PDB file of C-alpha atoms in Angstrom:
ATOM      1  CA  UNK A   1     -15.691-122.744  94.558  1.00 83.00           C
ATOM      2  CA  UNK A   2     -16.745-123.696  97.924  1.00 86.00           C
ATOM      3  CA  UNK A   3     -15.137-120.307  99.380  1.00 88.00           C
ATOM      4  CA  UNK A   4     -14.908-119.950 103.339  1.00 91.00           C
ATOM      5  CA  UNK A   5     -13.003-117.277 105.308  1.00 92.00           C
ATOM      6  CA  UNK A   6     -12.253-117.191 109.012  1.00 94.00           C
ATOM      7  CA  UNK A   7     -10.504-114.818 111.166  1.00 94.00           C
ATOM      8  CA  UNK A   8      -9.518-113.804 114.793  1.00 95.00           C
ATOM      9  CA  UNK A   9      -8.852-110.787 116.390  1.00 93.00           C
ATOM     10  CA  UNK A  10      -5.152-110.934 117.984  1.00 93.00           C
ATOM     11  CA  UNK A  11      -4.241-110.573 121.610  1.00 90.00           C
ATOM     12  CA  UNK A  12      -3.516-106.881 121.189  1.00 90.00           C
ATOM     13  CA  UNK A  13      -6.408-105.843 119.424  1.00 88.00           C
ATOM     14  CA  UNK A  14      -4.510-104.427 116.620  1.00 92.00           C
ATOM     15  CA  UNK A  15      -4.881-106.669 113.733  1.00 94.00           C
ATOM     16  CA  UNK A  16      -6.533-109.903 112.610  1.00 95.00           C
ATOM     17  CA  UNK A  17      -5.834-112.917 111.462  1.00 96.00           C
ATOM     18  CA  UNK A  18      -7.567-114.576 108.363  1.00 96.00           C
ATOM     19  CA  UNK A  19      -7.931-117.200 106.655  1.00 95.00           C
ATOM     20  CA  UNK A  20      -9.296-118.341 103.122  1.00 93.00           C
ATOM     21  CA  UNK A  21     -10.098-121.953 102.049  1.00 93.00           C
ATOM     22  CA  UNK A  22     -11.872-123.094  98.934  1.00 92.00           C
ATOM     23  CA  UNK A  23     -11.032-124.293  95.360  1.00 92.00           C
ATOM     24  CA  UNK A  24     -10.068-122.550  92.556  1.00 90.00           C
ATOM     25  CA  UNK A  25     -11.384-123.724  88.812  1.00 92.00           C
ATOM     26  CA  UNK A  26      -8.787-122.911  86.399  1.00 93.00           C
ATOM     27  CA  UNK A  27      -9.671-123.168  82.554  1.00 93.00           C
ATOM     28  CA  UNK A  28      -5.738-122.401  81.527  1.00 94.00           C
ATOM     29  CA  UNK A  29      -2.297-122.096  83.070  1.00 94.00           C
ATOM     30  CA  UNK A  30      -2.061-118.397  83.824  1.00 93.00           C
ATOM     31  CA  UNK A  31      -4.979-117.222  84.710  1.00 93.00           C
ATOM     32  CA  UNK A  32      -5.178-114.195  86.854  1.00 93.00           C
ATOM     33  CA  UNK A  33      -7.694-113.885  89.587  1.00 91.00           C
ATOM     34  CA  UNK A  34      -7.323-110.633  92.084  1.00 91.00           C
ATOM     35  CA  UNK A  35      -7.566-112.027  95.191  1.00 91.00           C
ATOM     36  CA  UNK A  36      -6.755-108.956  98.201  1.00 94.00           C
ATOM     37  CA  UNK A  37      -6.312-105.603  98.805  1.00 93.00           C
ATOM     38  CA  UNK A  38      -6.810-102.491 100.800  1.00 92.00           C
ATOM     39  CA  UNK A  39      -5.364-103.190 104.409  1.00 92.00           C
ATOM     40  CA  UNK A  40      -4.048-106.615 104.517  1.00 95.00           C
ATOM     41  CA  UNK A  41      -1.662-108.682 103.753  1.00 94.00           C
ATOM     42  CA  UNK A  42      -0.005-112.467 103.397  1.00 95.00           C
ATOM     43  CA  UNK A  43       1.029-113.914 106.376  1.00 93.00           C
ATOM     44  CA  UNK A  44       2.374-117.014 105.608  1.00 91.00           C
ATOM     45  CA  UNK A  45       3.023-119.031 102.883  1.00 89.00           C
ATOM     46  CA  UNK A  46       2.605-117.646  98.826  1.00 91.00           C
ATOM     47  CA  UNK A  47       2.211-120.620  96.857  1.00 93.00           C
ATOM     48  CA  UNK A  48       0.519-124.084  96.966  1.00 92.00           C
ATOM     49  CA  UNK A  49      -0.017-127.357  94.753  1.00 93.00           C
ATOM     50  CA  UNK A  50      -0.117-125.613  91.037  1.00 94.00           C
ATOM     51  CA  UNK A  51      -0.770-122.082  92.371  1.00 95.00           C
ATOM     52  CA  UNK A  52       1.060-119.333  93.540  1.00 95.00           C
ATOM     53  CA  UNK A  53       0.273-115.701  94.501  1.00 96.00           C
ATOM     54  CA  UNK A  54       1.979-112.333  92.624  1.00 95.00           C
ATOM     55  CA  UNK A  55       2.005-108.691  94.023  1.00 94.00           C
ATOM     56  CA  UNK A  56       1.111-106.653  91.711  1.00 95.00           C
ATOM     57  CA  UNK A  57       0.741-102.421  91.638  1.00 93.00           C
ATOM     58  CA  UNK A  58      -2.534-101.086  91.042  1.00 90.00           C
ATOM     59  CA  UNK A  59      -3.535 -97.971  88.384  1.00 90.00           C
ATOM     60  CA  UNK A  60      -5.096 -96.066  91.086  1.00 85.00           C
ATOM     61  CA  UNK A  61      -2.057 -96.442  93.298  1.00 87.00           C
ATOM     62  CA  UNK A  62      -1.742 -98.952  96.108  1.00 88.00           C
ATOM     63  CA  UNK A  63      -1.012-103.023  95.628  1.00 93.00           C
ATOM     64  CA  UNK A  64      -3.058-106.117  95.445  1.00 94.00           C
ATOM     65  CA  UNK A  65      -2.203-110.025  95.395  1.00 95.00           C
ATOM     66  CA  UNK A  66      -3.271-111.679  92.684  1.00 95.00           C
ATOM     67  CA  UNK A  67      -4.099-115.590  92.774  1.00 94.00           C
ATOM     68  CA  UNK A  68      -2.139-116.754  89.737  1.00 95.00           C
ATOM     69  CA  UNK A  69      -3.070-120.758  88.662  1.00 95.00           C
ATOM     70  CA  UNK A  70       0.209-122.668  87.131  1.00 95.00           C
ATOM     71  CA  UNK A  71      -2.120-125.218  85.824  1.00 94.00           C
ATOM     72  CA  UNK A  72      -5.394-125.786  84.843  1.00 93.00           C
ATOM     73  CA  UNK A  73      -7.835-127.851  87.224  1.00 93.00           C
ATOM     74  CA  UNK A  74      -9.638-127.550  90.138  1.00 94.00           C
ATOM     75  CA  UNK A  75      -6.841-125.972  92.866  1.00 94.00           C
ATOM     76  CA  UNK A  76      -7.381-126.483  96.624  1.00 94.00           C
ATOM     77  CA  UNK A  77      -6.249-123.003  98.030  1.00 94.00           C
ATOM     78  CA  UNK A  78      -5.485-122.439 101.481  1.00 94.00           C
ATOM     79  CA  UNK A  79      -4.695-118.590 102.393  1.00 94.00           C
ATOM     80  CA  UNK A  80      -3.422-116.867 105.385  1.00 95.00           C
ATOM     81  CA  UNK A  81      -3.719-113.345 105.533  1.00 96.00           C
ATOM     82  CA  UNK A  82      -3.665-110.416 108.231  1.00 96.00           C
ATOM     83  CA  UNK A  83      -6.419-107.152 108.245  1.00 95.00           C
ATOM     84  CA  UNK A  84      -4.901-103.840 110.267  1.00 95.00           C
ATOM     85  CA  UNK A  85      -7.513-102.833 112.610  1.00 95.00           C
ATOM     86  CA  UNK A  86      -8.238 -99.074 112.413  1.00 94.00           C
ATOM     87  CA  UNK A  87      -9.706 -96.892 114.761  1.00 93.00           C
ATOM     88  CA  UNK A  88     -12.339 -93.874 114.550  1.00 88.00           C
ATOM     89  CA  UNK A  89     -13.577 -92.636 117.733  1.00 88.00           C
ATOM     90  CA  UNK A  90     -15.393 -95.541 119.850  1.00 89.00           C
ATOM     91  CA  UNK A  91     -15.640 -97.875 116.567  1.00 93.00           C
ATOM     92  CA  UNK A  92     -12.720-100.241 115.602  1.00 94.00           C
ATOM     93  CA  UNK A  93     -12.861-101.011 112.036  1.00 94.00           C
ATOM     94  CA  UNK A  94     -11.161-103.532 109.190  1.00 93.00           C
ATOM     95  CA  UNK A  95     -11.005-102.916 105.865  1.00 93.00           C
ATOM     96  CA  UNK A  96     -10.064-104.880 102.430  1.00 93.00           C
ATOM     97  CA  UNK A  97     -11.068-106.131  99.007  1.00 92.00           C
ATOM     98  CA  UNK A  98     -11.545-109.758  97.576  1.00 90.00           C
ATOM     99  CA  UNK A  99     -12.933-110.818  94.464  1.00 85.00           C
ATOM    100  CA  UNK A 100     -16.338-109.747  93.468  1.00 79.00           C
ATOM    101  CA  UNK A 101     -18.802-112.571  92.762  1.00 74.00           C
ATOM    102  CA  UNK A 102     -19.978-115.355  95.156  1.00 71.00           C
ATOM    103  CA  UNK A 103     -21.233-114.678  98.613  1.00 76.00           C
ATOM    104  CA  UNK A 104     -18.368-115.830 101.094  1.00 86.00           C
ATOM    105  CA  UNK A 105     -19.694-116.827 104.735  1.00 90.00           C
ATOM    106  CA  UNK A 106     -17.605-115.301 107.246  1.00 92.00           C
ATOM    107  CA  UNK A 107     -16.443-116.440 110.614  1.00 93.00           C
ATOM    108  CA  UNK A 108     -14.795-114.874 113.402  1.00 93.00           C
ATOM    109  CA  UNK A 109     -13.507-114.825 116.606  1.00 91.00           C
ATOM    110  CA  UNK A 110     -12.019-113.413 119.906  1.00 89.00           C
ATOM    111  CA  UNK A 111     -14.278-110.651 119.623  1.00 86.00           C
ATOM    112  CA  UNK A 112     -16.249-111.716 122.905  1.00 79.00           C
ATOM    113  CA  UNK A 113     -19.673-111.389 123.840  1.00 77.00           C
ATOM    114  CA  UNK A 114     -19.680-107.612 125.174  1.00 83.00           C
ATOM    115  CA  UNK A 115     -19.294-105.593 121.511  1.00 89.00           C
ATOM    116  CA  UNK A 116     -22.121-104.074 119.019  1.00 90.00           C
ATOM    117  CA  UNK A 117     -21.859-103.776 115.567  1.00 91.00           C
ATOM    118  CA  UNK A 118     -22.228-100.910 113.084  1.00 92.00           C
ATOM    119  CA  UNK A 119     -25.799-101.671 111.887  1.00 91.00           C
ATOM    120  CA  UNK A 120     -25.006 -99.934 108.349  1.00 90.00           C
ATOM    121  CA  UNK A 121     -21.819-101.466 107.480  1.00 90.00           C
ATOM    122  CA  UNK A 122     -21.288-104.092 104.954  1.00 90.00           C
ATOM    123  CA  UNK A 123     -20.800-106.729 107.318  1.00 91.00           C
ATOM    124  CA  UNK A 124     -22.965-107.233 110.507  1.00 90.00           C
ATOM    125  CA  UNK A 125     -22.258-110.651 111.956  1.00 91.00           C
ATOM    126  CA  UNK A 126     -24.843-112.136 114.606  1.00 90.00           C
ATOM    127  CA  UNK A 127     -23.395-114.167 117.388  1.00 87.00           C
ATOM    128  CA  UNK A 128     -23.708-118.047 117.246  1.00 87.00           C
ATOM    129  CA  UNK A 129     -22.135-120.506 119.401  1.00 84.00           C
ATOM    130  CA  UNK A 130     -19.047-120.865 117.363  1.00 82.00           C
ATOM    131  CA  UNK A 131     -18.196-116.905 117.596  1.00 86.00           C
ATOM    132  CA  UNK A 132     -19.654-114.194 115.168  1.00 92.00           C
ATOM    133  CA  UNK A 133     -20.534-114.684 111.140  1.00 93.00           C
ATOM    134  CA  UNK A 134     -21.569-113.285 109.036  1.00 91.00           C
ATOM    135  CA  UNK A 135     -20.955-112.946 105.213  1.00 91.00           C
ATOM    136  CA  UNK A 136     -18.926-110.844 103.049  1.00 89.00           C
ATOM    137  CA  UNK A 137     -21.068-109.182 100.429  1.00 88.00           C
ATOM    138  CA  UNK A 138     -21.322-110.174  96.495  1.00 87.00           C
ATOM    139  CA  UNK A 139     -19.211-106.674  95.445  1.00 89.00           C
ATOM    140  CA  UNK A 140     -16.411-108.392  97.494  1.00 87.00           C
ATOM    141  CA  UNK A 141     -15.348-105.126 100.142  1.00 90.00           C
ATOM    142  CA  UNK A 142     -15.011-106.658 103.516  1.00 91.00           C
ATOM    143  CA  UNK A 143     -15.656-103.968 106.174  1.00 92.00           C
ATOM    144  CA  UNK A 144     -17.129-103.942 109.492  1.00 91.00           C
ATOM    145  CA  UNK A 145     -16.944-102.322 112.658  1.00 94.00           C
ATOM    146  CA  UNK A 146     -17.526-102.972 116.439  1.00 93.00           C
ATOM    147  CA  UNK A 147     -17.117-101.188 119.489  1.00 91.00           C
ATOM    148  CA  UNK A 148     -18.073-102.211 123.251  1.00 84.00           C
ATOM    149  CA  UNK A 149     -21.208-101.971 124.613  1.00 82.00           C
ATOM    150  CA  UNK A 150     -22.014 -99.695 127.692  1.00 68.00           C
ATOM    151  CA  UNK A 151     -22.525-101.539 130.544  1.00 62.00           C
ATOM    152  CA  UNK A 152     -25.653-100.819 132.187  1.00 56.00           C
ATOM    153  CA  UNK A 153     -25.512 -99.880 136.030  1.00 54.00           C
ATOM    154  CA  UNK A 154     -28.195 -99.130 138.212  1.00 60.00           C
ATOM    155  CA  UNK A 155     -28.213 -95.977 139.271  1.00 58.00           C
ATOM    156  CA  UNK A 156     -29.581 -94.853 143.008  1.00 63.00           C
ATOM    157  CA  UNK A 157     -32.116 -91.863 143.200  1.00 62.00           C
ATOM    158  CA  UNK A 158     -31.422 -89.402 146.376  1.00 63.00           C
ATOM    159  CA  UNK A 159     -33.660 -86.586 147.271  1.00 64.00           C
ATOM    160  CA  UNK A 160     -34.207 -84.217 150.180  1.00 70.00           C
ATOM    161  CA  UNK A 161     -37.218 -81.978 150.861  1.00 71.00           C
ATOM    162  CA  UNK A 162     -37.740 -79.725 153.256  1.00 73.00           C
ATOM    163  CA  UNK A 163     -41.320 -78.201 153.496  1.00 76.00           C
ATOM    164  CA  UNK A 164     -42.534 -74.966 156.205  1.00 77.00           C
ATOM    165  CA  UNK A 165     -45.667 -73.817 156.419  1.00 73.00           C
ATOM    166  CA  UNK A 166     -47.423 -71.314 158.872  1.00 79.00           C
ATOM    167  CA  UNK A 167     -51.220 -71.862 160.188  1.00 72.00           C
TER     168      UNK A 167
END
């Protein structure tokens, strides 16, 4: 309930660093909710007032966290997480999985104002004056990629003719 996730792209360029804030409604003490995976991971802190967060392996190979609630109730979850940044020729890309369902608005930052964005990937944020958002999609794969833009530069035309004719 109330889902919101916000990240920033690190100094180096190489990762980023998320995080997920919102409530979770539990109907019994237990319950299993797959919360990440692909490339990221926890950064900080697993558990929280009557929650707490399992690894678990996946059939198809791989692992994924799973939000496990110790009680039932509404839970106030609070998330850090950090998304490798992968490159592919000019385009730097992130990659990872979070529960299908709602539509999660995305923010982010430290990308600056000189990047474009794949227009056919899941995510296209549009620049606001808080940074970039956007919003993950309902299937719940959070994917986008940027690369810098060109800069412009005027360019200067030079010519020489030469012309000889005979009367």
């Amino acid at each position: 309930v109330g889902a919101r996730l916000s990240g920033k792209l690190t100094e180096t360029g190489k990762s980023l660093d998320f995080r997920l804030r919102g409530q979770l409604r539990s109907q019994k003490a237990g319950a299993r909710l797959k919360l990440l995976s692909g490339h990221a991971a926890l950064s900080e802190k697993a558990v929280g007032d009557g929650w707490h967060v399992d690894l678990v392996a996946l059939k198809e190979g791989g692992f994924a966290y799973e939000l496990v609630a110790d009680r039932e109730g509404l839970l106030t979850v609070d998330l850090a997480f950090a998304a490798e940044v992968l490159e592919n020729g000019d385009w730097k890309t992130f990659e990872f999985s979070m529960p299908a369902g709602a539509v999660v608005p995305l923010q982010l930052e430290g990308f600056g104002s000189g990047i474009s964005f794949k227009p056919d990937a899941p995510i296209v944020p549009a620049a606001t004056a808080q940074g970039w958002e956007g919003f993950l999609p309902a299937d719940g794969l959070a994917s986008l990629a940027w690369k810098p833009t060109r800069v412009a530069a005027e360019g200067t035309l030079f010519f020489t003719s030469t012309e000889r004719s005979e009367v």
